[in-house]
Amino acid sequence: MIVEPLTPAEPHALPGPLLTELTALYASNRAFHELTGDFPDPGDIRPEQVAAALADELAQPGAEVLLARSEGRLVGIAVTLAHHPDPADPDPWLGLLMIDAGTRRAGHGRRLAAAVEDRFRAAGRTGLRLAVLENNPNALAFWTALGYVETARRPDRAHARPCVVLRRELAPRKIRGDVENPGPAPSQG
């Protein structure tokens, strides 16, 4: 899987083929959009709606949109926030992780989640939070299977929808069994 950021200038003028791919990915997740209410008609998601949604995401300070490709095909998107608007919250947030419904159960969601975690781990962050709508038990099961633990229940900031807040520690990645990855070896001088 190749994960690349969408540059901030792009959502206002996404190239046609990319916008077509993104719209297809969003449209493939009709059941999710019925739960969220983010689109007026989840059965008819339009390119201009997707472009506006991405522009809104990237307008947030510290936001990043990541595109995941497998064998050249767009299979997922993740939206992250380096700093929560609440200054008392030290963790970055994962605002959205969506996988093309036609490619589910192929491991793309787990790989994209791991890539997001690795990006924050490499930046020295020690935890990652996300919120799952209470009416989305499949998402809750996915995240808890990945080791995320419930820390709170509260409404989301944008729409006051009931959510479960989850967090995962971002311990250093382990390599070769149980040896921690300490970073570069000290120079021998």
Coordinates of C-alpha atoms in Angstrom, one line a residue:
M1 CA 0.0 0.0 0.0
I2 CA 1.2 3.5 -0.9
V3 CA 0.0 6.3 1.3
E4 CA 0.5 9.9 0.2
P5 CA -0.8 13.2 1.5
L6 CA -3.2 15.3 -0.5
T7 CA -1.6 18.7 -0.7
P8 CA -3.6 21.6 0.8
A9 CA -4.0 23.4 -2.5
E10 CA -5.6 20.4 -4.2
P11 CA -9.1 20.2 -2.7
H12 CA -10.1 23.5 -4.4
A13 CA -9.0 22.3 -7.8
L14 CA -8.7 18.5 -7.6
P15 CA -7.7 16.9 -10.9
G16 CA -10.8 15.4 -12.5
P17 CA -9.6 11.8 -12.4
L18 CA -8.7 12.0 -8.7
L19 CA -12.0 13.7 -7.8
T20 CA -13.8 10.9 -9.7
E21 CA -11.9 8.3 -7.7
L22 CA -12.6 10.0 -4.4
T23 CA -16.3 10.4 -5.2
A24 CA -16.5 6.7 -6.0
L25 CA -14.8 5.8 -2.7
Y26 CA -17.2 8.1 -0.8
A27 CA -20.2 6.8 -2.7
S28 CA -19.2 3.1 -2.0
N29 CA -19.8 3.8 1.7
R30 CA -23.5 4.6 1.6
A31 CA -24.3 2.9 4.8
F32 CA -21.7 4.9 6.7
H33 CA -23.0 8.2 5.2
E34 CA -26.5 7.2 6.2
L35 CA -25.2 7.0 9.8
T36 CA -23.3 10.3 9.7
G37 CA -25.8 12.4 7.8
D38 CA -22.8 14.3 6.3
F39 CA -24.3 14.2 2.8
P40 CA -27.9 15.2 2.0
D41 CA -28.5 12.1 -0.1
P42 CA -26.0 9.2 0.7
G43 CA -27.2 7.4 -2.5
D44 CA -26.2 10.3 -4.7
I45 CA -22.9 11.8 -3.5
R46 CA -21.6 14.4 -6.0
P47 CA -18.0 15.3 -6.9
E48 CA -18.5 18.9 -5.8
Q49 CA -19.7 17.7 -2.3
V50 CA -16.6 15.5 -1.9
A51 CA -14.3 18.4 -3.0
A52 CA -16.1 20.7 -0.5
A53 CA -15.8 18.1 2.3
L54 CA -12.1 17.7 1.7
A55 CA -11.5 21.5 1.5
D56 CA -13.4 21.8 4.9
E57 CA -11.1 19.1 6.4
L58 CA -7.9 20.8 5.2
A59 CA -9.0 24.2 6.4
Q60 CA -8.5 23.0 10.0
P61 CA -5.0 23.8 11.4
G62 CA -2.8 20.8 11.4
A63 CA -5.1 18.7 9.2
E64 CA -3.8 16.2 6.7
V65 CA -5.7 14.0 4.2
L66 CA -3.9 10.8 3.2
L67 CA -4.7 8.8 0.2
A68 CA -4.1 5.0 0.1
R69 CA -3.5 3.1 -3.1
S70 CA -3.0 -0.5 -3.7
E71 CA -1.9 -1.7 -7.2
G72 CA -2.5 1.9 -8.4
R73 CA -6.2 2.0 -7.3
L74 CA -7.5 4.3 -4.6
V75 CA -8.6 2.1 -1.8
G76 CA -8.8 4.4 1.2
I77 CA -8.6 7.8 2.7
A78 CA -7.6 9.0 6.2
V79 CA -8.1 12.5 7.6
T80 CA -5.9 13.4 10.6
L81 CA -5.5 16.3 12.9
A82 CA -2.1 16.9 14.5
H83 CA -3.6 18.9 17.4
H84 CA -7.1 18.8 18.7
P85 CA -8.9 22.2 19.0
D86 CA -9.0 21.6 22.8
P87 CA -5.6 22.6 24.0
A88 CA -5.9 20.3 27.0
D89 CA -5.8 17.3 24.6
P90 CA -2.2 16.4 23.8
D91 CA -2.9 13.7 21.3
P92 CA -3.4 13.9 17.5
W93 CA -6.7 12.7 16.2
L94 CA -7.8 10.4 13.3
G95 CA -11.0 12.1 12.0
L96 CA -11.8 9.7 9.2
L97 CA -10.6 6.4 7.9
M98 CA -12.7 5.2 5.0
I99 CA -12.0 2.2 2.8
D100 CA -13.6 1.5 -0.6
A101 CA -16.5 -0.8 0.2
G102 CA -15.6 -3.0 -2.7
T103 CA -12.2 -3.8 -1.3
R104 CA -13.2 -4.4 2.4
R105 CA -11.8 -7.4 4.2
A106 CA -8.5 -7.2 2.2
G107 CA -6.6 -5.7 5.1
H108 CA -6.5 -2.1 3.7
G109 CA -8.1 -0.6 6.8
R110 CA -5.6 -2.2 9.1
R111 CA -2.7 -1.1 6.9
L112 CA -3.9 2.4 6.5
A113 CA -4.5 2.7 10.3
A114 CA -1.0 1.4 10.9
A115 CA 0.4 3.9 8.4
V116 CA -1.3 6.8 10.2
E117 CA 0.0 5.5 13.6
D118 CA 3.5 5.2 12.1
R119 CA 3.4 8.8 10.9
F120 CA 2.5 10.1 14.3
R121 CA 5.0 7.7 16.0
A122 CA 7.8 9.0 13.8
A123 CA 6.8 12.6 14.8
G124 CA 7.3 11.6 18.4
R125 CA 3.6 11.4 19.4
T126 CA 2.7 9.0 22.1
G127 CA -1.0 8.4 21.5
L128 CA -3.7 8.7 18.9
R129 CA -7.4 9.4 19.5
L130 CA -10.5 9.0 17.4
A131 CA -14.2 9.2 17.9
V132 CA -16.7 6.6 16.6
L133 CA -20.4 7.3 16.3
E134 CA -22.3 5.3 18.9
N135 CA -24.6 4.0 16.2
N136 CA -21.7 2.4 14.3
P137 CA -20.9 -0.9 16.1
N138 CA -18.9 -2.2 13.1
A139 CA -16.4 0.7 13.4
L140 CA -16.2 0.3 17.2
A141 CA -15.4 -3.4 16.7
F142 CA -12.7 -2.6 14.1
W143 CA -11.0 0.0 16.3
T144 CA -11.1 -2.1 19.5
A145 CA -9.7 -5.1 17.6
L146 CA -6.7 -2.8 16.8
G147 CA -6.1 -2.1 20.4
Y148 CA -8.0 1.2 20.8
V149 CA -9.6 1.7 24.3
E150 CA -12.6 3.7 25.2
T151 CA -11.7 6.8 27.1
A152 CA -15.0 8.8 27.0
R153 CA -18.5 9.2 25.6
R154 CA -19.4 12.6 24.4
P155 CA -21.0 14.4 21.4
D156 CA -18.8 15.3 18.5
R157 CA -17.8 18.9 18.1
A158 CA -19.3 19.5 14.7
H159 CA -22.8 18.0 14.9
A160 CA -23.3 16.9 18.6
R161 CA -23.8 13.3 17.5
P162 CA -23.2 10.8 20.4
C163 CA -19.7 9.3 20.1
V164 CA -17.3 6.9 21.8
V165 CA -13.8 8.4 22.1
L166 CA -11.0 5.8 21.7
R167 CA -7.3 6.1 22.3
R168 CA -4.3 4.0 21.6
E169 CA -0.8 4.3 23.0
L170 CA 1.8 4.7 20.2
A171 CA 4.7 2.7 21.7
P172 CA 7.8 2.4 19.6
R173 CA 7.5 -0.2 16.9
K174 CA 9.3 -3.5 17.7
I175 CA 11.5 -5.2 15.2
R176 CA 13.1 -8.6 15.2
G177 CA 11.0 -10.1 17.9
D178 CA 10.9 -8.1 21.1
V179 CA 13.8 -5.7 20.4
E180 CA 12.6 -2.1 20.4
N181 CA 13.5 0.1 17.5
P182 CA 15.7 2.7 19.3
G183 CA 16.5 4.7 16.2
P184 CA 19.9 5.2 14.6
A185 CA 22.8 3.5 16.2
P186 CA 25.4 5.8 17.9
S187 CA 28.4 6.6 15.7
Q188 CA 31.6 4.8 16.5
G189 CA 34.2 7.4 16.5

